[in-house]
Amino acid sequence: YQAGDFPKLVLEAKKSFASRYAVDSEYWRHFDPAKSPEVIAYLKRNLEDLANHYHALYQASETPEERMAAFTESASWYRQFLASFPEAPETPAIHYRLADLLLENEAFGPAATEYEHIAYVYPAHERSAAAGYAAIFAHRKNQERAAENQREAIRREAVESTVRFVDHFPDHEHAATVLSVAVQDLFDLREYPRA
């Protein structure tokens, strides 16, 4: 299909392969994944390709319906990759793309959660600090959008995320700036000793 330049058929074949040979599929109940590294490698590539394809489609979609369909597909393939290969070296980068997708879709609360996982759960990697900073941004955007009765709780989450960020990345170029905002939040919340 690729050689014949049939992109739609390539996409369907990738989806079929990713579903049939998913790590939790029936196939692997009968075969040892360790004895089929080429199948596992191809599965990884297909999952990443599918997630990236639908992410790009999401960004290029013109109607809300198309955007939502592409968002759902992309998020699903990203999550399948993360569930299938949690220890793979490329997993933090793939996870970062999922968090970016959520942020682009204005799902700020879930995006903050994913960025925090990327920053603090995985062993340190090149995007750890950027993920921690993005988590604070997502919390702040979530606070802006939240109903009045939820804002204080989200504000407190933003403060905790900020403190965690500054503790982990004290030399980050924005550490002092975000910490000063968190201190002002604590002051406004009448948490004077902590402020």
mmCIF file of C-alpha atoms in Angstrom:
data_model
loop_
_atom_site.group_PDB
_atom_site.id
_atom_site.type_symbol
_atom_site.label_atom_id
_atom_site.label_comp_id
_atom_site.label_asym_id
_atom_site.label_seq_id
_atom_site.Cartn_x
_atom_site.Cartn_y
_atom_site.Cartn_z
ATOM 1 C CA TYR A 1 0.000 0.000 0.000
ATOM 2 C CA GLN A 2 2.828 2.408 0.788
ATOM 3 C CA ALA A 3 4.692 1.536 -2.402
ATOM 4 C CA GLY A 4 1.493 1.975 -4.405
ATOM 5 C CA ASP A 5 0.758 5.316 -2.715
ATOM 6 C CA PHE A 6 -2.581 4.309 -1.183
ATOM 7 C CA PRO A 7 -2.548 6.370 2.036
ATOM 8 C CA LYS A 8 -6.073 5.465 3.082
ATOM 9 C CA LEU A 9 -5.322 1.747 2.769
ATOM 10 C CA VAL A 10 -2.030 2.203 4.633
ATOM 11 C CA LEU A 11 -3.914 3.850 7.491
ATOM 12 C CA GLU A 12 -6.494 1.063 7.670
ATOM 13 C CA ALA A 13 -3.777 -1.596 7.529
ATOM 14 C CA LYS A 14 -1.888 0.102 10.376
ATOM 15 C CA LYS A 15 -5.052 0.232 12.482
ATOM 16 C CA SER A 16 -5.780 -3.425 11.760
ATOM 17 C CA PHE A 17 -2.229 -4.462 12.646
ATOM 18 C CA ALA A 18 -2.196 -2.361 15.842
ATOM 19 C CA SER A 19 -5.474 -3.900 16.969
ATOM 20 C CA ARG A 20 -4.637 -7.489 16.032
ATOM 21 C CA TYR A 21 -1.178 -7.438 17.623
ATOM 22 C CA ALA A 22 -1.853 -5.125 20.568
ATOM 23 C CA VAL A 23 0.109 -6.145 23.652
ATOM 24 C CA ASP A 24 -3.108 -7.253 25.377
ATOM 25 C CA SER A 25 -4.505 -9.068 22.315
ATOM 26 C CA GLU A 26 -5.329 -12.749 21.953
ATOM 27 C CA TYR A 27 -2.251 -13.256 19.772
ATOM 28 C CA TRP A 28 0.166 -12.731 22.669
ATOM 29 C CA ARG A 29 -1.612 -15.291 24.824
ATOM 30 C CA HIS A 30 -0.154 -17.915 22.484
ATOM 31 C CA PHE A 31 3.203 -16.348 21.585
ATOM 32 C CA ASP A 32 6.063 -14.881 23.591
ATOM 33 C CA PRO A 33 6.666 -11.180 22.783
ATOM 34 C CA ALA A 34 10.361 -11.632 23.620
ATOM 35 C CA LYS A 35 10.645 -14.050 20.683
ATOM 36 C CA SER A 36 9.073 -11.577 18.237
ATOM 37 C CA PRO A 37 10.978 -8.304 18.647
ATOM 38 C CA GLU A 38 10.318 -7.348 15.027
ATOM 39 C CA VAL A 39 6.535 -7.555 15.590
ATOM 40 C CA ILE A 40 6.793 -5.521 18.799
ATOM 41 C CA ALA A 41 8.963 -2.909 17.059
ATOM 42 C CA TYR A 42 6.479 -2.671 14.194
ATOM 43 C CA LEU A 43 3.600 -2.373 16.663
ATOM 44 C CA LYS A 44 5.375 0.503 18.409
ATOM 45 C CA ARG A 45 5.905 2.309 15.104
ATOM 46 C CA ASN A 46 2.289 1.783 14.050
ATOM 47 C CA LEU A 47 0.900 3.071 17.345
ATOM 48 C CA GLU A 48 3.086 6.153 17.161
ATOM 49 C CA ASP A 49 2.242 6.711 13.476
ATOM 50 C CA LEU A 50 -1.483 6.425 14.146
ATOM 51 C CA ALA A 51 -1.384 8.788 17.137
ATOM 52 C CA ASN A 52 0.669 11.345 15.191
ATOM 53 C CA HIS A 53 -1.516 11.047 12.089
ATOM 54 C CA TYR A 54 -4.734 11.718 13.983
ATOM 55 C CA HIS A 55 -3.065 14.473 16.011
ATOM 56 C CA ALA A 56 -2.109 16.223 12.761
ATOM 57 C CA LEU A 57 -5.615 15.604 11.418
ATOM 58 C CA TYR A 58 -7.015 17.163 14.609
ATOM 59 C CA GLN A 59 -4.902 20.264 14.059
ATOM 60 C CA ALA A 60 -5.977 20.536 10.409
ATOM 61 C CA SER A 61 -9.682 19.765 10.899
ATOM 62 C CA GLU A 62 -12.152 22.460 9.958
ATOM 63 C CA THR A 63 -15.356 21.322 11.649
ATOM 64 C CA PRO A 64 -15.929 20.589 15.343
ATOM 65 C CA GLU A 65 -17.111 17.082 14.479
ATOM 66 C CA GLU A 66 -13.935 16.282 12.511
ATOM 67 C CA ARG A 67 -11.785 17.754 15.286
ATOM 68 C CA MET A 68 -13.498 15.694 17.976
ATOM 69 C CA ALA A 69 -13.257 12.472 15.949
ATOM 70 C CA ALA A 70 -9.533 13.056 15.273
ATOM 71 C CA PHE A 71 -8.940 14.014 18.918
ATOM 72 C CA THR A 72 -10.585 10.817 20.143
ATOM 73 C CA GLU A 73 -8.594 8.647 17.727
ATOM 74 C CA SER A 74 -5.288 10.337 18.504
ATOM 75 C CA ALA A 75 -5.760 10.197 22.288
ATOM 76 C CA SER A 76 -6.749 6.537 22.036
ATOM 77 C CA TRP A 77 -3.617 5.563 20.083
ATOM 78 C CA TYR A 78 -1.370 7.610 22.378
ATOM 79 C CA ARG A 79 -2.887 5.907 25.420
ATOM 80 C CA GLN A 80 -2.521 2.480 23.842
ATOM 81 C CA PHE A 81 1.166 3.178 23.264
ATOM 82 C CA LEU A 82 1.631 4.321 26.875
ATOM 83 C CA ALA A 83 -0.185 1.281 28.263
ATOM 84 C CA SER A 84 1.714 -1.096 25.994
ATOM 85 C CA PHE A 85 5.212 0.318 26.413
ATOM 86 C CA PRO A 86 5.427 2.147 29.760
ATOM 87 C CA GLU A 87 9.178 1.525 30.099
ATOM 88 C CA ALA A 88 10.247 2.301 26.512
ATOM 89 C CA PRO A 89 12.818 5.082 26.123
ATOM 90 C CA GLU A 90 10.513 7.029 23.795
ATOM 91 C CA THR A 91 7.503 6.842 26.145
ATOM 92 C CA PRO A 92 8.022 10.219 27.904
ATOM 93 C CA ALA A 93 8.142 11.987 24.520
ATOM 94 C CA ILE A 94 4.985 10.203 23.315
ATOM 95 C CA HIS A 95 3.288 11.033 26.621
ATOM 96 C CA TYR A 96 4.280 14.690 26.150
ATOM 97 C CA ARG A 97 2.490 14.698 22.796
ATOM 98 C CA LEU A 98 -0.650 13.338 24.453
ATOM 99 C CA ALA A 99 -0.480 16.118 27.056
ATOM 100 C CA ASP A 100 -0.036 18.672 24.251
ATOM 101 C CA LEU A 101 -3.075 17.235 22.464
ATOM 102 C CA LEU A 102 -5.152 17.626 25.637
ATOM 103 C CA LEU A 103 -3.903 21.196 26.071
ATOM 104 C CA GLU A 104 -4.735 22.025 22.438
ATOM 105 C CA ASN A 105 -8.225 20.643 23.022
ATOM 106 C CA GLU A 106 -8.529 22.877 26.115
ATOM 107 C CA ALA A 107 -8.834 19.892 28.460
ATOM 108 C CA PHE A 108 -6.672 21.810 30.905
ATOM 109 C CA GLY A 109 -7.194 19.684 34.031
ATOM 110 C CA PRO A 110 -6.322 16.377 32.332
ATOM 111 C CA ALA A 111 -3.415 18.056 30.523
ATOM 112 C CA ALA A 112 -1.989 19.259 33.861
ATOM 113 C CA THR A 113 -2.230 15.732 35.261
ATOM 114 C CA GLU A 114 -0.405 14.263 32.264
ATOM 115 C CA TYR A 115 2.323 16.929 32.320
ATOM 116 C CA GLU A 116 2.908 16.281 36.026
ATOM 117 C CA HIS A 117 3.248 12.553 35.347
ATOM 118 C CA ILE A 118 5.781 13.308 32.609
ATOM 119 C CA ALA A 119 7.756 15.678 34.833
ATOM 120 C CA TYR A 120 7.836 13.718 38.078
ATOM 121 C CA VAL A 121 7.016 10.029 37.553
ATOM 122 C CA TYR A 122 9.392 9.070 34.748
ATOM 123 C CA PRO A 123 13.117 9.055 35.420
ATOM 124 C CA ALA A 124 14.587 12.472 34.588
ATOM 125 C CA HIS A 125 14.637 13.155 30.852
ATOM 126 C CA GLU A 126 15.187 16.113 28.544
ATOM 127 C CA ARG A 127 11.584 17.366 28.756
ATOM 128 C CA SER A 128 11.042 16.913 32.512
ATOM 129 C CA ALA A 129 11.371 20.603 33.386
ATOM 130 C CA ALA A 130 9.303 21.708 30.375
ATOM 131 C CA ALA A 131 6.550 19.302 31.427
ATOM 132 C CA GLY A 132 6.582 20.635 34.993
ATOM 133 C CA TYR A 133 6.288 24.192 33.702
ATOM 134 C CA ALA A 134 3.523 23.190 31.257
ATOM 135 C CA ALA A 135 1.605 21.610 34.160
ATOM 136 C CA ILE A 136 1.543 24.967 35.962
ATOM 137 C CA PHE A 137 0.337 26.686 32.797
ATOM 138 C CA ALA A 138 -2.423 24.088 32.352
ATOM 139 C CA HIS A 139 -3.537 24.484 35.974
ATOM 140 C CA ARG A 140 -3.722 28.284 35.537
ATOM 141 C CA LYS A 141 -5.749 27.957 32.330
ATOM 142 C CA ASN A 142 -8.021 25.458 34.083
ATOM 143 C CA GLN A 143 -8.515 27.939 36.919
ATOM 144 C CA GLU A 144 -9.528 30.678 34.453
ATOM 145 C CA ARG A 145 -12.131 28.408 32.848
ATOM 146 C CA ALA A 146 -13.492 26.808 36.020
ATOM 147 C CA ALA A 147 -16.828 27.554 37.648
ATOM 148 C CA GLU A 148 -16.576 29.977 40.543
ATOM 149 C CA ASN A 149 -17.117 27.249 43.152
ATOM 150 C CA GLN A 150 -14.148 25.234 41.762
ATOM 151 C CA ARG A 151 -11.592 27.991 41.360
ATOM 152 C CA GLU A 152 -10.131 27.901 44.843
ATOM 153 C CA ALA A 153 -9.454 24.158 44.693
ATOM 154 C CA ILE A 154 -7.812 24.498 41.286
ATOM 155 C CA ARG A 155 -5.815 27.482 42.523
ATOM 156 C CA ARG A 156 -4.499 25.311 45.355
ATOM 157 C CA GLU A 157 -3.571 22.600 42.821
ATOM 158 C CA ALA A 158 -1.648 25.229 40.840
ATOM 159 C CA VAL A 159 0.204 26.281 43.992
ATOM 160 C CA GLU A 160 1.129 22.681 44.821
ATOM 161 C CA SER A 161 2.252 22.077 41.236
ATOM 162 C CA THR A 162 4.369 25.240 41.391
ATOM 163 C CA VAL A 163 6.033 24.284 44.665
ATOM 164 C CA ARG A 164 6.788 20.829 43.285
ATOM 165 C CA PHE A 165 8.224 22.382 40.119
ATOM 166 C CA VAL A 166 10.476 24.781 42.025
ATOM 167 C CA ASP A 167 11.635 21.993 44.354
ATOM 168 C CA HIS A 168 12.562 19.767 41.402
ATOM 169 C CA PHE A 169 13.875 22.434 39.032
ATOM 170 C CA PRO A 170 15.146 25.354 41.163
ATOM 171 C CA ASP A 171 17.487 26.573 38.409
ATOM 172 C CA HIS A 172 14.775 26.781 35.746
ATOM 173 C CA GLU A 173 14.593 30.226 34.148
ATOM 174 C CA HIS A 174 10.944 30.685 35.262
ATOM 175 C CA ALA A 175 11.247 29.197 38.764
ATOM 176 C CA ALA A 176 11.358 32.531 40.592
ATOM 177 C CA THR A 177 8.504 34.001 38.552
ATOM 178 C CA VAL A 178 6.086 31.120 39.101
ATOM 179 C CA LEU A 179 7.042 30.888 42.757
ATOM 180 C CA SER A 180 6.212 34.557 43.302
ATOM 181 C CA VAL A 181 2.751 33.950 41.806
ATOM 182 C CA ALA A 182 2.258 30.963 44.111
ATOM 183 C CA VAL A 183 3.309 33.043 47.121
ATOM 184 C CA GLN A 184 0.742 35.684 46.167
ATOM 185 C CA ASP A 185 -1.882 32.940 45.867
ATOM 186 C CA LEU A 186 -1.029 31.678 49.338
ATOM 187 C CA PHE A 187 -1.274 35.209 50.666
ATOM 188 C CA ASP A 188 -4.681 35.676 49.001
ATOM 189 C CA LEU A 189 -5.805 32.339 50.451
ATOM 190 C CA ARG A 190 -4.765 33.650 53.911
ATOM 191 C CA GLU A 191 -2.122 30.973 54.331
ATOM 192 C CA TYR A 192 0.270 33.554 55.773
ATOM 193 C CA PRO A 193 2.858 31.300 57.464
ATOM 194 C CA ARG A 194 3.307 29.242 54.305
ATOM 195 C CA ALA A 195 3.410 32.373 52.146
#
